[in-house]
Amino acid sequence: MIKEEIRESISAKGLKVTPQRVAIMEAIITLHNHPTAENVAEYIKTNFPHIAVGTIYKVLDTFVEHNLLKKVKTDSGIMRYDEVISNHHHLYCTETERIEDYEDDTLTDLIHNHFKNKKIKNFKIEDIKLQITGKFETAG
Amino acid sequence: MIKEEIRESISAKGLKVTPQRVAIMEAIITLHNHPTAENVAEYIKTNFPHIAVGTIYKVLDTFVEHNLLKKVKTDSGIMRYDEVISNHHHLYCTETERIEDYEDDTLTDLIHNHFKNKKIKNFKIEDIKLQITGKFETAG
DNA sequence: TCCACAAGCGAGAATCATTCTCCTTTAATA
DNA sequence: TATTAAAGGAGAATGATTCTCGCTTGTGGA
C-alpha cells in the first residue's frame, strides 16, 4: 500500500491524517509479521525520534477501533497488531514467538457449514478463528 | 474432584503437596469459569489470609508446567486458568469478559480430518483450538 | 517419631506493557 | 489566516506478573 492509500484509508474513517498515523500504519504494513507496539516504536523512531510510546498505543487503538487493524493476543500477554485481512487464521509457534497468517477457504467454509446446521445454545456466533499451535520446520 | 484426589494428582507429578497448592487447585475447580489469578486469590483469602499473590502465580505456573492446568489468554491480556479437559474450544463473549468451554467432537474430527489430507507447508501441527467470538443470549 | 534439607512460602520490591494526565501542537475547515 | 476540536509529547501512574531472599514445611530416610 502506497502512502497516499494509507492517507485515504485513515481519512475515510473520519480521522485526522497525521504524519505519525501514516508512519505507524506504514510500519505495520512493512513489518507485517504481527509487530508489537514496541516493534512499531523502534521502526518509527528513525523518522520520529520524539514520538511518545503513549502516542503509538493511542494510534494503534484508534486504528483497531476503526477497523483498520486487528489486535492479536499472545500467550505471553503482549498484544500484537495485524492488518485487516479477510478471514484468516493464525499459526502460533510453540518454540518462538512467531505468528503467521494462515488462509484456508476450504477449511473456513467447512466450519461455517458445520455451524449452519448446528447452533450453539444461547450463543450468537460473530466470528470464528483457528489457533493452530505447532512448530515451524526449517527447510532442509 | 474431592480433596484427596487433588492431593494425589499433585503428588503424581512429583510435586510437594502443600495446603496452599491444594487450596489453589480446589479454587480453580470450584470457581471453574476460567478464573484469573486474582479471582483465585480472593477465593482463597478466606482460608489463607496470608497467602502471597506471588505464591498464587508461582503455584498456578507450576501447575501449568506440569499439565494440571491450562493458561487461557484474554483480549485484555489478563491470564486465566482452566482445568485440563480434553479437546475443547472456547466461546468468547464480545460484551462481557465471559469465556465458556465448548466441546464439539464432530467439529474437532472434521478439522482433524481436513488436516490429514492437507498439510501446512513447513509447519507441524500440535494443537488446534477454535476461538469462537460472539454474544451470549439471555434466555427469554 | 524425628532429622535434614530441598522445595515451597511470604512479604514486598521490581518489572514492564499499557494507560492516563495535562499541556502544547496541529490538521481541517471556513 | 483564524478557529478549534482532535492529536501528540513527556513522563507519571497503573496493574498484572515476576523476582529476591530469608523463613518455613513436606518428605523420605534413620
Tab-separated table of C-alpha atoms (C1' of nucleotides) in Angstrom:
chain	number	residue	atom	x	y	z
A	1	MET	CA	0.000	0.000	0.000
A	2	ILE	CA	1.417	3.333	-1.048
A	3	LYS	CA	1.476	6.300	1.302
A	4	GLU	CA	-1.411	8.026	-0.440
A	5	GLU	CA	-3.622	4.977	0.014
A	6	ILE	CA	-2.809	4.962	3.691
A	7	ARG	CA	-3.764	8.619	3.988
A	8	GLU	CA	-7.031	7.905	2.266
A	9	SER	CA	-7.867	4.896	4.396
A	10	ILE	CA	-7.327	6.965	7.542
A	11	SER	CA	-9.289	9.899	6.185
A	12	ALA	CA	-12.119	7.619	5.067
A	13	LYS	CA	-12.731	6.763	8.716
A	14	GLY	CA	-13.118	10.440	9.588
A	15	LEU	CA	-9.781	10.520	11.381
A	16	LYS	CA	-7.232	13.283	11.069
A	17	VAL	CA	-4.359	12.321	8.857
A	18	THR	CA	-1.202	12.999	10.818
A	19	PRO	CA	2.376	12.097	9.888
A	20	GLN	CA	2.548	9.881	12.972
A	21	ARG	CA	-0.537	7.935	11.973
A	22	VAL	CA	0.694	7.429	8.447
A	23	ALA	CA	4.089	6.314	9.728
A	24	ILE	CA	2.539	3.862	12.176
A	25	MET	CA	0.335	2.343	9.510
A	26	GLU	CA	3.321	2.106	7.189
A	27	ALA	CA	5.290	0.389	9.926
A	28	ILE	CA	2.600	-2.230	10.464
A	29	ILE	CA	2.420	-2.918	6.747
A	30	THR	CA	6.182	-3.029	6.294
A	31	LEU	CA	6.928	-5.115	9.374
A	32	HIS	CA	3.865	-7.213	8.565
A	33	ASN	CA	4.629	-10.074	10.861
A	34	HIS	CA	2.267	-9.034	13.625
A	35	PRO	CA	4.527	-6.488	15.271
A	36	THR	CA	4.144	-5.414	18.879
A	37	ALA	CA	3.742	-1.764	19.841
A	38	GLU	CA	7.415	-1.839	20.720
A	39	ASN	CA	8.407	-3.140	17.283
A	40	VAL	CA	6.475	-0.284	15.759
A	41	ALA	CA	8.134	2.191	18.112
A	42	GLU	CA	11.603	1.007	17.146
A	43	TYR	CA	10.856	1.089	13.464
A	44	ILE	CA	9.384	4.550	13.641
A	45	LYS	CA	11.999	6.137	15.853
A	46	THR	CA	14.304	6.592	12.852
A	47	ASN	CA	11.957	9.141	11.350
A	48	PHE	CA	10.179	10.234	14.521
A	49	PRO	CA	12.777	10.229	17.262
A	50	HIS	CA	10.407	12.112	19.569
A	51	ILE	CA	7.256	10.074	19.172
A	52	ALA	CA	5.883	9.017	22.558
A	53	VAL	CA	5.032	5.400	23.262
A	54	GLY	CA	1.678	6.593	24.529
A	55	THR	CA	1.017	8.048	21.108
A	56	ILE	CA	1.806	4.759	19.434
A	57	TYR	CA	-0.568	2.884	21.700
A	58	LYS	CA	-3.241	5.516	21.200
A	59	VAL	CA	-2.927	5.434	17.429
A	60	LEU	CA	-2.922	1.644	17.319
A	61	ASP	CA	-6.038	1.504	19.464
A	62	THR	CA	-7.724	4.128	17.318
A	63	PHE	CA	-6.954	2.061	14.242
A	64	VAL	CA	-8.311	-1.069	15.899
A	65	GLU	CA	-11.492	0.770	16.902
A	66	HIS	CA	-11.968	1.943	13.337
A	67	ASN	CA	-11.253	-1.461	11.946
A	68	LEU	CA	-8.061	-0.530	10.178
A	69	LEU	CA	-6.087	-3.014	12.258
A	70	LYS	CA	-6.712	-6.081	14.387
A	71	LYS	CA	-5.284	-6.854	17.793
A	72	VAL	CA	-3.847	-10.320	18.304
A	73	LYS	CA	-3.269	-11.655	21.790
A	74	THR	CA	-0.264	-13.831	22.531
A	75	ASP	CA	0.400	-16.399	25.215
A	76	SER	CA	2.750	-14.043	26.999
A	77	GLY	CA	0.035	-11.410	27.143
A	78	ILE	CA	1.767	-8.901	24.876
A	79	MET	CA	-0.506	-7.527	22.193
A	80	ARG	CA	0.384	-7.601	18.531
A	81	TYR	CA	-1.170	-5.791	15.639
A	82	ASP	CA	-2.217	-7.065	12.303
A	83	GLU	CA	-3.524	-5.642	9.055
A	84	VAL	CA	-7.169	-6.343	8.464
A	85	ILE	CA	-7.310	-9.195	6.002
A	86	SER	CA	-10.396	-11.225	5.263
A	87	ASN	CA	-10.929	-14.423	7.183
A	88	HIS	CA	-7.570	-15.767	8.118
A	89	HIS	CA	-6.393	-17.983	10.920
A	90	HIS	CA	-3.172	-17.936	12.907
A	91	LEU	CA	-0.275	-20.334	13.266
A	92	TYR	CA	1.454	-19.992	16.629
A	93	CYS	CA	4.927	-21.413	17.056
A	94	THR	CA	5.492	-23.133	20.398
A	95	GLU	CA	9.252	-22.572	20.228
A	96	THR	CA	9.499	-18.993	19.085
A	97	GLU	CA	7.066	-16.130	19.453
A	98	ARG	CA	6.380	-16.241	15.725
A	99	ILE	CA	2.813	-15.888	14.495
A	100	GLU	CA	1.872	-16.376	10.850
A	101	ASP	CA	-1.330	-15.897	8.964
A	102	TYR	CA	-2.974	-18.949	7.542
A	103	GLU	CA	-5.638	-18.712	4.910
A	104	ASP	CA	-7.649	-21.779	4.038
A	105	ASP	CA	-11.019	-21.077	2.495
A	106	THR	CA	-11.948	-24.727	2.259
A	107	LEU	CA	-11.480	-25.112	5.975
A	108	THR	CA	-13.274	-21.866	6.760
A	109	ASP	CA	-16.224	-22.976	4.647
A	110	LEU	CA	-16.202	-26.382	6.297
A	111	ILE	CA	-16.501	-24.793	9.710
A	112	HIS	CA	-19.146	-22.320	8.669
A	113	ASN	CA	-21.217	-25.066	7.116
A	114	HIS	CA	-20.937	-27.053	10.302
A	115	PHE	CA	-22.487	-24.173	12.215
A	116	LYS	CA	-25.236	-23.686	9.669
A	117	ASN	CA	-26.708	-26.933	10.863
A	118	LYS	CA	-25.614	-26.904	14.444
A	119	LYS	CA	-26.291	-23.843	16.548
A	120	ILE	CA	-24.621	-23.249	19.889
A	121	LYS	CA	-27.233	-22.858	22.581
A	122	ASN	CA	-27.667	-19.286	23.811
A	123	PHE	CA	-24.765	-18.014	21.765
A	124	LYS	CA	-24.742	-15.905	18.638
A	125	ILE	CA	-21.554	-16.509	16.689
A	126	GLU	CA	-19.886	-13.428	15.255
A	127	ASP	CA	-16.507	-14.753	14.268
A	128	ILE	CA	-14.569	-17.990	14.269
A	129	LYS	CA	-10.808	-18.160	14.281
A	130	LEU	CA	-8.486	-21.126	14.479
A	131	GLN	CA	-5.460	-21.020	16.683
A	132	ILE	CA	-3.153	-23.619	15.295
A	133	THR	CA	-0.163	-24.228	17.517
A	134	GLY	CA	2.872	-26.206	16.500
A	135	LYS	CA	6.385	-25.846	15.193
A	136	PHE	CA	7.760	-24.241	12.081
A	137	GLU	CA	10.091	-26.634	10.357
A	138	THR	CA	13.304	-25.277	8.964
A	139	ALA	CA	13.610	-26.326	5.360
A	140	GLY	CA	16.218	-28.982	4.849
B	1	MET	CA	-12.890	-33.731	42.489
B	2	ILE	CA	-12.510	-34.439	46.176
B	3	LYS	CA	-9.587	-33.111	48.195
B	4	GLU	CA	-7.815	-36.468	48.283
B	5	GLU	CA	-7.883	-36.722	44.521
B	6	ILE	CA	-6.351	-33.288	44.289
B	7	ARG	CA	-3.565	-34.308	46.639
B	8	GLU	CA	-2.906	-37.379	44.551
B	9	SER	CA	-2.860	-35.508	41.268
B	10	ILE	CA	-0.290	-33.081	42.662
B	11	SER	CA	1.782	-35.835	44.189
B	12	ALA	CA	1.657	-37.833	40.969
B	13	LYS	CA	3.599	-35.066	39.265
B	14	GLY	CA	6.364	-35.292	41.861
B	15	LEU	CA	5.333	-32.020	43.471
B	16	LYS	CA	5.127	-31.440	47.180
B	17	VAL	CA	1.583	-31.439	48.442
B	18	THR	CA	1.098	-28.222	50.387
B	19	PRO	CA	-2.117	-26.799	51.808
B	20	GLN	CA	-1.723	-23.778	49.527
B	21	ARG	CA	-1.455	-25.911	46.416
B	22	VAL	CA	-4.464	-27.984	47.362
B	23	ALA	CA	-6.454	-24.847	48.103
B	24	ILE	CA	-5.490	-23.246	44.805
B	25	MET	CA	-6.461	-26.323	42.835
B	26	GLU	CA	-9.734	-26.507	44.752
B	27	ALA	CA	-10.373	-22.863	43.958
B	28	ILE	CA	-9.865	-23.396	40.233
B	29	ILE	CA	-12.214	-26.368	40.272
B	30	THR	CA	-14.856	-24.631	42.360
B	31	LEU	CA	-14.755	-21.309	40.524
B	32	HIS	CA	-14.476	-23.263	37.277
B	33	ASN	CA	-15.271	-20.412	34.916
B	34	HIS	CA	-11.686	-19.693	33.946
B	35	PRO	CA	-10.767	-17.622	36.979
B	36	THR	CA	-7.919	-15.125	36.961
B	37	ALA	CA	-5.106	-15.284	39.493
B	38	GLU	CA	-6.914	-12.521	41.347
B	39	ASN	CA	-10.171	-14.489	41.469
B	40	VAL	CA	-8.249	-17.365	42.989
B	41	ALA	CA	-6.583	-15.030	45.467
B	42	GLU	CA	-9.914	-13.642	46.647
B	43	TYR	CA	-11.468	-17.066	46.973
B	44	ILE	CA	-8.535	-18.425	48.917
B	45	LYS	CA	-8.024	-15.484	51.244
B	46	THR	CA	-10.883	-16.729	53.437
B	47	ASN	CA	-8.866	-19.753	54.475
B	48	PHE	CA	-5.395	-18.378	53.783
B	49	PRO	CA	-5.484	-14.709	54.725
B	50	HIS	CA	-1.692	-14.517	54.498
B	51	ILE	CA	-1.095	-16.188	51.176
B	52	ALA	CA	1.080	-14.019	48.923
B	53	VAL	CA	-0.029	-13.229	45.383
B	54	GLY	CA	3.404	-14.291	44.225
B	55	THR	CA	2.717	-17.706	45.679
B	56	ILE	CA	-0.533	-17.985	43.767
B	57	TYR	CA	1.165	-17.089	40.497
B	58	LYS	CA	4.004	-19.497	41.246
B	59	VAL	CA	1.650	-22.353	42.049
B	60	LEU	CA	-0.513	-21.688	39.003
B	61	ASP	CA	2.540	-21.643	36.762
B	62	THR	CA	3.835	-24.822	38.335
B	63	PHE	CA	0.502	-26.490	37.642
B	64	VAL	CA	0.535	-25.274	34.057
B	65	GLU	CA	4.075	-26.588	33.593
B	66	HIS	CA	3.034	-29.957	34.935
B	67	ASN	CA	-0.064	-30.018	32.825
B	68	LEU	CA	-2.513	-29.873	35.693
B	69	LEU	CA	-3.946	-26.597	34.399
B	70	LYS	CA	-4.062	-24.627	31.176
B	71	LYS	CA	-3.498	-20.930	30.732
B	72	VAL	CA	-6.009	-19.029	28.617
B	73	LYS	CA	-5.212	-15.590	27.286
B	74	THR	CA	-7.881	-12.923	27.056
B	75	ASP	CA	-8.195	-9.893	24.831
B	76	SER	CA	-7.335	-7.607	27.685
B	77	GLY	CA	-4.123	-9.526	28.269
B	78	ILE	CA	-5.067	-10.918	31.668
B	79	MET	CA	-4.377	-14.616	32.040
B	80	ARG	CA	-6.997	-17.061	33.161
B	81	TYR	CA	-6.645	-20.626	34.299
B	82	ASP	CA	-8.567	-23.637	33.285
B	83	GLU	CA	-8.785	-27.271	34.301
B	84	VAL	CA	-7.239	-29.627	31.791
B	85	ILE	CA	-10.088	-31.103	29.827
B	86	SER	CA	-9.681	-32.991	26.597
B	87	ASN	CA	-10.059	-31.134	23.326
B	88	HIS	CA	-12.347	-28.248	23.952
B	89	HIS	CA	-12.757	-24.921	22.292
B	90	HIS	CA	-13.618	-21.529	23.742
B	91	LEU	CA	-16.528	-19.170	23.351
B	92	TYR	CA	-15.536	-15.552	23.948
B	93	CYS	CA	-18.239	-13.015	24.637
B	94	THR	CA	-17.678	-9.663	22.937
B	95	GLU	CA	-19.788	-7.819	25.502
B	96	THR	CA	-18.576	-9.290	28.751
B	97	GLU	CA	-15.290	-10.903	29.641
B	98	ARG	CA	-17.006	-14.266	29.896
B	99	ILE	CA	-15.294	-17.323	28.446
B	100	GLU	CA	-17.003	-20.686	28.183
B	101	ASP	CA	-15.801	-24.079	27.157
B	102	TYR	CA	-17.289	-25.563	24.045
B	103	GLU	CA	-16.986	-29.237	23.256
B	104	ASP	CA	-17.920	-30.466	19.822
B	105	ASP	CA	-16.331	-33.723	18.802
B	106	THR	CA	-17.921	-33.719	15.375
B	107	LEU	CA	-16.339	-30.385	14.623
B	108	THR	CA	-12.987	-31.383	16.091
B	109	ASP	CA	-12.973	-34.511	13.949
B	110	LEU	CA	-13.962	-32.526	10.902
B	111	ILE	CA	-10.987	-30.241	11.355
B	112	HIS	CA	-8.553	-33.043	12.081
B	113	ASN	CA	-9.675	-34.912	9.000
B	114	HIS	CA	-9.178	-31.819	6.941
B	115	PHE	CA	-5.551	-31.680	8.030
B	116	LYS	CA	-4.997	-35.356	7.406
B	117	ASN	CA	-5.236	-34.613	3.724
B	118	LYS	CA	-3.903	-31.097	3.650
B	119	LYS	CA	-0.609	-30.362	5.351
B	120	ILE	CA	0.546	-26.842	6.131
B	121	LYS	CA	3.879	-26.188	4.472
B	122	ASN	CA	6.806	-26.120	6.873
B	123	PHE	CA	4.581	-26.404	9.916
B	124	LYS	CA	3.995	-29.317	12.244
B	125	ILE	CA	0.609	-29.010	13.913
B	126	GLU	CA	0.495	-29.839	17.597
B	127	ASP	CA	-2.878	-28.500	18.600
B	128	ILE	CA	-5.867	-26.798	17.056
B	129	LYS	CA	-8.277	-24.642	19.006
B	130	LEU	CA	-11.233	-22.627	17.894
B	131	GLN	CA	-11.813	-19.180	19.240
B	132	ILE	CA	-15.461	-18.515	18.702
B	133	THR	CA	-16.401	-14.921	19.446
B	134	GLY	CA	-19.945	-13.690	19.734
B	135	LYS	CA	-22.624	-12.855	22.213
B	136	PHE	CA	-24.311	-14.907	24.881
B	137	GLU	CA	-28.048	-14.555	24.571
B	138	THR	CA	-30.062	-14.173	27.725
B	139	ALA	CA	-32.859	-16.665	27.703
B	140	GLY	CA	-36.203	-15.095	27.090
C	1	DT	C1'	8.820	-40.470	65.561
C	2	DC	C1'	12.455	-37.323	64.492
C	3	DC	C1'	16.031	-35.034	61.235
C	4	DA	C1'	17.917	-32.909	57.334
C	5	DC	C1'	17.215	-30.335	53.630
C	6	DA	C1'	15.370	-29.338	49.213
C	7	DA	C1'	11.280	-27.441	47.874
C	8	DG	C1'	7.956	-24.191	48.897
C	9	DC	C1'	6.148	-19.928	51.030
C	10	DG	C1'	5.570	-14.859	52.487
C	11	DA	C1'	6.437	-10.104	52.022
C	12	DG	C1'	7.208	-6.717	49.372
C	13	DA	C1'	10.207	-4.660	45.860
C	14	DA	C1'	10.919	-4.722	40.875
C	15	DT	C1'	9.447	-5.114	36.112
C	16	DC	C1'	7.283	-3.876	32.134
C	17	DA	C1'	3.424	-3.352	28.912
C	18	DT	C1'	-0.075	-0.273	28.750
C	19	DT	C1'	-2.846	3.800	30.162
C	20	DC	C1'	-3.527	8.329	31.896
C	21	DT	C1'	-2.885	13.313	32.672
C	22	DC	C1'	-2.062	17.611	31.276
C	23	DC	C1'	-0.318	20.821	28.476
C	24	DT	C1'	1.201	22.059	23.672
C	25	DT	C1'	0.724	21.477	18.739
C	26	DT	C1'	-1.619	20.726	14.502
C	27	DA	C1'	-4.992	19.244	10.789
C	28	DA	C1'	-9.216	20.580	8.853
C	29	DT	C1'	-12.463	23.820	7.553
C	30	DA	C1'	-14.410	28.258	6.834
D	1	DT	C1'	-5.180	33.018	8.105
D	2	DA	C1'	-8.065	32.137	12.347
D	3	DT	C1'	-10.611	28.847	14.940
D	4	DT	C1'	-10.979	24.793	17.394
D	5	DA	C1'	-11.505	20.105	18.267
D	6	DA	C1'	-8.627	16.416	17.718
D	7	DA	C1'	-3.966	14.707	18.226
D	8	DG	C1'	0.741	14.413	20.052
D	9	DG	C1'	4.633	14.705	23.709
D	10	DA	C1'	6.508	13.822	28.140
D	11	DG	C1'	6.515	11.338	31.759
D	12	DA	C1'	3.966	9.748	35.839
D	13	DA	C1'	0.661	6.151	37.158
D	14	DT	C1'	-1.318	1.619	36.937
D	15	DG	C1'	-1.683	-3.064	37.434
D	16	DA	C1'	-0.689	-7.805	36.333
D	17	DT	C1'	3.072	-10.613	36.867
D	18	DT	C1'	7.847	-11.817	38.334
D	19	DC	C1'	11.737	-11.720	41.304
D	20	DT	C1'	14.506	-11.829	45.605
D	21	DC	C1'	15.612	-13.608	49.727
D	22	DG	C1'	15.133	-15.128	54.252
D	23	DC	C1'	11.981	-18.259	56.772
D	24	DT	C1'	9.052	-22.490	56.896
D	25	DT	C1'	7.496	-27.049	55.892
D	26	DG	C1'	6.628	-31.545	53.457
D	27	DT	C1'	9.016	-35.703	52.559
D	28	DG	C1'	11.919	-39.698	52.805
D	29	DG	C1'	15.167	-41.974	55.449
D	30	DA	C1'	17.228	-43.179	60.019
